[in-house]
């Protein structure tokens, strides 16, 4: 089967995507510098699939090493590019590190695509490009709004870099997936999310709080203009998200794109408030979530969820896994890594 290069393939979303690729019999080469993941993730992937993907410890910002990858593995047919730094708050403290890591890695890959006549790229973008949209659910045609963080800005600039490069090189092909809020873990609990330090995202904080590692969950604001006052997001199961990458790669390989650069919203099409997440987690797991309401978190948007019609129709993909099963999988993973019963 075709060889697919997965940068950031030992990370959270990358590892779940590698599992789906291997199960579809693709040959997978992971390139990751392990800056935010561990080599044990490859063992988890192998436990699930029975196949060990190739693994190369490479910084995608090092152009010569990226070239060497393409010399070593001939005939890579597509790249799925996950490798990036992703912590919004950290990006405010360390903007240059974020711009360098997230943009140089992308530019190196685009250069190598030209050089090795390797036409396909699937890029990890984010709903953060929409900011607070004027209309909900948000479609792919909504305007990109000025980013509130250097991290978000790297995604906007990356999309522009891809667009400009593909205009100049119509033989290249790319597709950006704008993820909403990925959560949950593989149902086997052999892989999942491994946040470093105190989790900033809601669901990892909830699972660690319930595991007794953190204090109470702080709910950031209940005075938003939403039915229960808490902010609304579109939480998508990471396995559903991983599967979107398979159809994206297959669309590129089959030459089915409508133009050589396309973008799609990857969400469930349904918004959930913070309090709904807490209630659904409690229902799905039988565990109690202790929480308190505190002030809003600066920079948070009030509400956003995806219009997924375009992705559903064009990609023939939709998110299937329920929020309850997703939150149960997040808890099963937390219990597994903390060795809880
Ligand atoms: P992650 O940190 O778990 O995975 C990223 C992986 O990339 C890590 O394994 C890290 O070691 C690796 N990496 C980083 N820089 C690298 C470099 N220069 N060279 C090689 N490897 C490098 O993050 P994730 O949540 O799996 O996110 C994957 C992608 O999806 C990122 O581009 C992220 O911005 C994007 N995204 C994530 C979310 C989310 O909420 N998790 C939402 C939207 C978009
Ligand atoms: C979700 C909701 C919080 C933690 C971030 C990035 C975005 C994208 C996804 C990559 C919000 C509330 C959270 C907590 C809380 N990543 N919350 N208490 O902010 O939608 O998006 O991750 O591209 O770019 O900004 O996700 O999980 O941090 O927050 O009340 O301890 O949960 O206020 O309403 P967010 P999140």
Coordinates of C-alpha atoms and ligand atoms in Angstrom, one line a residue:
X1 CA 0.0 0.0 0.0
X2 CA 1.0 3.6 -0.4
X3 CA 3.5 5.1 1.9
X4 CA 2.3 8.0 4.1
X5 CA 4.6 10.3 6.1
X6 CA 3.0 11.4 9.4
X7 CA 4.8 14.3 11.0
X8 CA 3.9 14.6 14.7
X9 CA 2.7 11.0 14.5
X10 CA 3.4 10.1 18.1
X11 CA 1.3 13.1 19.3
X12 CA -2.3 13.0 20.4
X13 CA -4.1 13.3 17.1
X14 CA -1.2 11.9 15.1
X15 CA -1.1 8.6 17.0
X16 CA -4.9 8.0 16.5
X17 CA -4.5 8.8 12.8
X18 CA -1.6 6.4 12.4
X19 CA -3.7 3.6 13.9
X20 CA -6.5 4.2 11.3
X21 CA -3.9 4.4 8.5
X22 CA -2.3 1.1 9.5
X23 CA -5.7 -0.6 9.9
X24 CA -6.4 0.5 6.3
X25 CA -3.1 -1.1 5.3
X26 CA -1.1 2.0 4.5
X27 CA 2.6 1.9 5.2
X28 CA 3.2 4.6 7.8
X29 CA 6.4 6.5 8.5
X30 CA 6.2 8.6 11.7
X31 CA 8.6 11.6 11.9
X32 CA 8.5 13.2 15.3
X33 CA 11.1 14.9 17.5
X34 CA 9.4 13.8 20.7
X35 CA 9.2 17.4 21.9
X36 CA 5.6 16.7 23.2
X37 CA 5.3 12.9 23.0
X38 CA 7.1 9.7 24.0
X39 CA 8.4 6.8 22.0
X40 CA 6.1 4.5 24.1
X41 CA 3.3 5.7 21.9
X42 CA 4.6 3.6 19.1
X43 CA 4.2 0.5 21.4
X44 CA 0.6 1.5 22.0
X45 CA 0.0 1.8 18.2
X46 CA 1.5 -1.6 17.7
X47 CA -0.6 -3.1 20.5
X48 CA -3.8 -1.9 18.8
X49 CA -2.9 -2.7 15.2
X50 CA -0.3 -5.5 15.4
X51 CA 1.9 -3.4 13.1
X52 CA 4.8 -1.3 14.1
X53 CA 5.1 1.8 12.0
X54 CA 8.5 3.1 10.9
X55 CA 9.6 5.8 13.4
X56 CA 12.2 8.5 12.7
X57 CA 13.2 11.0 15.4
X58 CA 13.4 14.1 13.3
X59 CA 12.9 17.8 13.8
X60 CA 10.9 18.8 10.7
X61 CA 12.5 22.3 11.0
X62 CA 15.8 20.7 10.0
X63 CA 15.6 20.9 6.2
X64 CA 18.5 18.4 5.5
X65 CA 16.9 15.8 7.7
X66 CA 13.6 16.2 6.0
X67 CA 15.3 15.7 2.7
X68 CA 17.1 12.7 4.1
X69 CA 13.7 11.2 5.0
X70 CA 12.6 11.4 1.4
X71 CA 15.8 9.9 0.2
X72 CA 15.5 7.0 2.6
X73 CA 11.8 6.2 2.1
X74 CA 11.2 6.4 -1.7
X75 CA 7.8 7.0 -3.0
X76 CA 6.0 8.7 -0.1
X77 CA 2.6 9.5 -1.6
X78 CA 1.3 11.9 0.9
X79 CA 2.2 13.8 4.1
X80 CA -0.1 14.4 7.0
X81 CA 1.5 17.3 8.9
X82 CA 0.6 17.3 12.6
X83 CA 3.9 18.5 14.0
X84 CA 3.5 21.8 15.7
X85 CA 3.5 23.5 19.1
X86 CA -0.1 24.0 20.2
X87 CA -0.4 25.7 23.6
X88 CA -2.2 29.0 23.2
X89 CA -0.9 30.5 26.5
X90 CA 2.7 29.4 25.9
X91 CA 2.6 30.9 22.4
X92 CA 1.9 34.3 24.0
X93 CA 5.0 33.9 26.1
X94 CA 7.2 32.5 23.4
X95 CA 5.9 33.8 20.0
X96 CA 9.2 33.3 18.1
X97 CA 9.4 29.6 19.1
X98 CA 5.9 29.1 17.8
X99 CA 6.4 31.0 14.6
X100 CA 9.6 29.2 13.9
X101 CA 8.5 25.7 14.8
X102 CA 5.0 25.9 13.2
X103 CA 6.0 27.7 10.0
X104 CA 9.5 26.5 9.2
X105 CA 8.4 22.9 9.5
X106 CA 5.5 23.6 7.0
X107 CA 7.8 25.4 4.5
X108 CA 10.3 22.6 4.6
X109 CA 7.6 20.1 3.8
X110 CA 6.3 22.3 0.9
X111 CA 9.9 22.5 -0.5
X112 CA 10.4 18.8 -0.3
X113 CA 7.0 18.2 -2.0
X114 CA 8.3 20.3 -4.9
X115 CA 11.7 18.6 -5.0
X116 CA 10.5 15.0 -4.8
X117 CA 7.4 15.5 -6.9
X118 CA 5.3 14.4 -4.0
X119 CA 2.0 16.1 -4.4
X120 CA -0.2 15.5 -1.4
X121 CA -0.4 17.4 2.0
X122 CA -3.0 17.2 4.7
X123 CA -2.6 20.1 7.1
X124 CA -3.8 20.3 10.7
X125 CA -5.6 23.6 11.0
X126 CA -8.0 24.8 13.6
X127 CA -11.3 26.4 14.2
X128 CA -9.3 29.1 16.0
X129 CA -9.0 30.8 12.6
X130 CA -12.6 31.9 12.8
X131 CA -12.3 33.6 16.2
X132 CA -15.9 34.4 17.4
X133 CA -17.8 33.9 14.1
X134 CA -20.7 36.3 13.2
X135 CA -22.9 33.4 12.3
X136 CA -23.4 29.9 13.8
X137 CA -22.8 27.2 12.9
X138 CA -19.7 28.4 11.2
X139 CA -19.1 27.4 7.6
X140 CA -15.8 27.2 5.7
X141 CA -16.7 30.5 4.0
X142 CA -16.7 32.5 7.2
X143 CA -14.0 35.2 7.3
X144 CA -10.8 34.4 9.1
X145 CA -10.5 36.9 12.0
X146 CA -7.5 38.4 13.6
X147 CA -6.0 35.8 15.9
X148 CA -5.9 36.4 19.6
X149 CA -2.7 34.4 20.0
X150 CA 0.6 33.7 18.1
X151 CA -0.5 30.0 18.0
X152 CA -3.7 30.9 16.3
X153 CA -1.8 33.2 14.0
X154 CA 0.6 30.4 13.0
X155 CA -2.5 28.5 11.7
X156 CA -3.8 31.5 9.7
X157 CA -0.3 32.2 8.2
X158 CA 0.2 28.5 7.5
X159 CA -3.0 28.4 5.5
X160 CA -1.9 31.4 3.5
X161 CA 1.6 29.9 2.9
X162 CA -0.1 26.8 1.5
X163 CA -2.5 28.8 -0.6
X164 CA 0.3 30.9 -2.1
X165 CA 2.6 28.0 -2.8
X166 CA -0.1 25.9 -4.4
X167 CA -1.1 28.9 -6.6
X168 CA 2.4 29.0 -7.9
X169 CA 2.7 25.2 -8.2
X170 CA -0.6 23.8 -9.5
X171 CA 0.8 20.3 -9.6
X172 CA 0.9 20.2 -5.8
X173 CA -2.2 19.3 -3.8
X174 CA -3.2 20.1 -0.2
X175 CA -6.1 20.0 2.0
X176 CA -6.5 21.8 5.4
X177 CA -8.7 20.3 8.1
X178 CA -9.9 22.9 10.6
X179 CA -10.4 20.8 13.7
X180 CA -12.9 22.0 16.4
X181 CA -12.2 20.6 19.9
X182 CA -10.7 17.1 19.8
X183 CA -11.3 15.0 22.9
X184 CA -11.3 11.4 24.1
X185 CA -9.0 8.5 23.5
X186 CA -8.8 5.3 21.5
X187 CA -11.4 2.8 22.8
X188 CA -8.6 0.3 23.6
X189 CA -7.1 2.9 26.0
X190 CA -3.7 2.0 24.6
X191 CA -3.2 5.6 23.3
X192 CA -4.7 8.9 24.3
X193 CA -3.8 12.5 25.2
X194 CA -0.7 13.1 27.4
X195 CA -0.7 16.8 28.4
X196 CA 2.4 18.1 30.1
X197 CA 1.9 19.8 33.4
X198 CA -1.5 21.3 34.4
X199 CA -3.9 20.7 31.5
X200 CA -5.2 23.9 29.9
X201 CA -8.0 22.1 27.9
X202 CA -11.3 21.2 29.6
X203 CA -11.5 17.5 29.2
X204 CA -8.0 16.5 30.4
X205 CA -8.5 18.9 33.3
X206 CA -11.8 17.1 34.2
X207 CA -10.3 13.6 34.0
X208 CA -7.2 14.6 36.1
X209 CA -9.4 16.4 38.6
X210 CA -11.6 13.3 39.0
X211 CA -8.5 11.2 39.3
X212 CA -7.5 13.3 42.3
X213 CA -4.4 14.9 40.7
X214 CA -5.8 18.5 40.4
X215 CA -8.1 20.5 42.7
X216 CA -11.6 21.4 41.7
X217 CA -12.4 22.2 38.0
X218 CA -12.6 25.9 37.5
X219 CA -15.5 26.7 35.1
X220 CA -14.4 29.9 33.3
X221 CA -17.4 32.1 33.3
X222 CA -21.2 31.5 33.5
X223 CA -22.3 34.9 32.3
X224 CA -22.0 34.2 28.6
X225 CA -24.9 34.8 26.3
X226 CA -25.7 31.0 26.1
X227 CA -28.6 29.0 27.5
X228 CA -26.7 28.0 30.8
X229 CA -24.3 30.9 30.7
X230 CA -21.2 28.8 30.1
X231 CA -19.2 28.8 26.8
X232 CA -20.0 26.4 24.0
X233 CA -17.7 24.4 21.8
X234 CA -17.9 21.6 19.3
X235 CA -16.2 18.6 20.9
X236 CA -15.2 15.9 18.4
X237 CA -14.0 12.4 19.3
X238 CA -10.3 12.0 18.3
X239 CA -11.0 8.7 16.5
X240 CA -13.7 10.4 14.3
X241 CA -11.2 13.1 13.7
X242 CA -8.4 10.6 12.8
X243 CA -10.8 9.0 10.3
X244 CA -11.3 12.4 8.6
X245 CA -7.6 12.3 7.7
X246 CA -7.9 9.0 5.9
X247 CA -10.7 10.3 3.7
X248 CA -8.7 13.4 3.1
X249 CA -5.6 11.5 2.0
X250 CA -7.8 9.2 -0.2
X251 CA -9.4 12.3 -1.8
X252 CA -6.0 13.6 -2.7
X253 CA -4.6 10.3 -3.9
X254 CA -7.7 9.6 -6.0
X255 CA -7.5 13.1 -7.6
X256 CA -11.0 14.0 -6.4
X257 CA -10.3 17.5 -5.2
X258 CA -12.3 20.4 -6.7
X259 CA -9.3 22.6 -6.6
X260 CA -5.7 21.8 -5.6
X261 CA -6.2 23.5 -2.2
X262 CA -9.3 22.8 -0.2
X263 CA -10.3 23.3 3.4
X264 CA -12.9 21.5 5.6
X265 CA -14.4 22.0 9.0
X266 CA -14.0 18.8 11.1
X267 CA -16.4 18.9 14.0
X268 CA -19.7 17.2 15.0
X269 CA -22.0 20.1 14.1
X270 CA -23.2 20.2 17.7
X271 CA -22.3 22.6 20.4
X272 CA -22.0 21.7 24.1
X273 CA -21.6 24.0 27.0
X274 CA -19.0 23.5 29.8
X275 CA -21.8 22.5 32.2
X276 CA -23.2 20.0 29.6
X277 CA -19.7 18.4 29.4
X278 CA -19.6 18.0 33.2
X279 CA -23.1 16.5 33.3
X280 CA -22.5 14.1 30.4
X281 CA -19.1 13.1 31.9
X282 CA -20.9 12.3 35.2
X283 CA -23.6 10.3 33.4
X284 CA -21.1 8.4 31.2
X285 CA -18.7 7.5 34.0
X286 CA -20.7 7.5 37.3
X287 CA -18.0 9.9 38.7
X288 CA -18.7 13.2 40.3
X289 CA -17.0 16.3 39.0
X290 CA -16.3 19.0 41.7
X291 CA -16.3 22.4 40.2
X292 CA -16.6 26.1 40.9
X293 CA -17.5 29.0 38.7
X294 CA -14.7 31.6 38.3
X295 CA -14.2 34.6 36.0
X296 CA -14.0 34.2 32.3
X297 CA -10.6 33.2 30.8
X298 CA -9.2 36.1 28.8
X299 CA -9.3 35.4 25.0
X300 CA -12.0 32.8 25.1
X301 CA -14.7 33.0 22.5
X302 CA -18.2 32.7 23.7
X303 CA -19.5 30.0 21.4
X304 CA -18.5 28.2 18.3
X305 CA -19.6 25.0 16.5
X306 CA -19.1 23.7 13.0
X307 CA -21.3 23.6 10.0
X308 CA -20.1 20.2 8.8
X309 CA -22.4 19.9 5.7
X310 CA -19.6 20.6 3.3
X311 CA -17.3 18.0 4.9
X312 CA -20.1 15.5 5.1
X313 CA -21.0 15.8 1.5
X314 CA -17.6 16.2 -0.1
X315 CA -15.6 13.9 2.0
X316 CA -18.4 11.4 2.7
X317 CA -17.3 11.7 6.3
X318 CA -19.2 12.4 9.5
X319 CA -18.5 12.2 13.2
X320 CA -20.3 9.1 14.6
X321 CA -19.2 8.6 18.2
X322 CA -21.5 10.0 20.9
X323 CA -20.3 12.5 23.4
X324 CA -21.1 10.0 26.2
X325 CA -18.9 7.3 24.7
X326 CA -16.2 9.9 24.0
X327 CA -16.1 11.2 27.6
X328 CA -16.1 7.6 28.9
X329 CA -13.1 6.9 26.7
X330 CA -11.3 9.9 28.1
X331 CA -11.9 8.6 31.6
X332 CA -10.8 5.0 30.7
X333 CA -7.6 6.4 29.4
X334 CA -7.0 8.5 32.5
X335 CA -7.6 5.5 34.7
X336 CA -5.2 3.4 32.6
X337 CA -2.3 5.9 32.9
X338 CA -2.9 6.5 36.6
X339 CA -3.4 2.8 37.3
X340 CA -6.8 3.4 38.9
X341 CA -9.5 0.8 39.1
Ligands
LIG1 P1 0.6 17.0 20.1 O1 1.5 18.0 20.8 O2 0.1 15.9 20.9 O3 1.3 16.4 18.8 C1 2.2 17.2 18.1 C2 3.4 16.3 17.8 O4 4.3 17.0 17.0 C3 4.1 15.9 19.1 O5 4.4 14.5 19.2 C4 5.5 16.7 19.0 O6 6.5 15.9 19.6 C5 5.6 16.8 17.5 N1 6.4 18.0 17.1 C6 6.3 19.3 17.4 N2 7.1 20.0 16.7 C7 7.9 19.2 15.9 C8 8.9 19.3 15.0 N3 9.4 20.5 14.7 N4 9.4 18.2 14.4 C9 8.9 17.0 14.6 N5 7.9 16.8 15.5 C10 7.4 17.9 16.2 O7 -0.6 17.9 19.5 P2 -2.0 17.4 18.9 O8 -3.1 17.8 19.8 O9 -1.9 16.0 18.4 O10 -2.1 18.4 17.6 C11 -1.7 18.0 16.3 C12 -1.9 19.1 15.4 O11 -3.3 19.5 15.4 C13 -1.1 20.4 15.7 O12 -0.7 21.0 14.5 C14 -2.1 21.2 16.4 O13 -1.8 22.6 16.2 C15 -3.4 20.9 15.6 N6 -4.6 21.1 16.3 C16 -4.8 20.6 17.6 C17 -6.0 20.8 18.3 C18 -6.2 20.3 19.7 O14 -7.0 20.8 20.4 N7 -5.4 19.2 20.1 C19 -7.0 21.6 17.7 C20 -6.8 22.1 16.4 C21 -5.6 21.8 15.7
LIG2 C1 -13.0 24.6 26.2 C2 -14.0 25.4 27.1 C3 -13.0 27.1 28.4 C4 -10.6 24.6 30.9 C5 -8.3 25.5 22.6 C6 -7.5 26.3 21.6 C7 -7.9 26.1 20.2 C8 -7.9 24.6 19.9 C9 -8.6 23.8 20.9 C10 -5.8 24.1 18.8 C11 -13.8 26.9 27.1 C12 -13.6 26.0 29.3 C13 -11.4 25.0 30.0 C14 -10.9 24.7 32.3 C15 -13.0 25.7 31.7 N1 -6.6 24.1 19.8 N2 -12.6 25.6 30.3 N3 -12.1 25.2 32.6 O1 -10.3 27.2 24.4 O2 -12.0 26.0 22.9 O3 -9.6 25.8 22.4 O4 -8.1 24.1 22.2 O5 -6.0 24.6 17.7 O6 -7.0 26.8 19.4 O7 -7.7 27.7 22.0 O8 -10.5 24.6 24.4 O9 -10.5 22.9 26.1 O10 -9.2 25.0 26.5 O11 -11.7 25.1 26.5 O12 -14.1 26.2 32.0 O13 -10.1 24.3 33.2 O14 -13.8 24.9 28.4 O15 -13.3 28.4 29.0 O16 -15.1 27.5 27.2 P1 -10.7 26.0 23.6 P2 -10.4 24.4 25.9

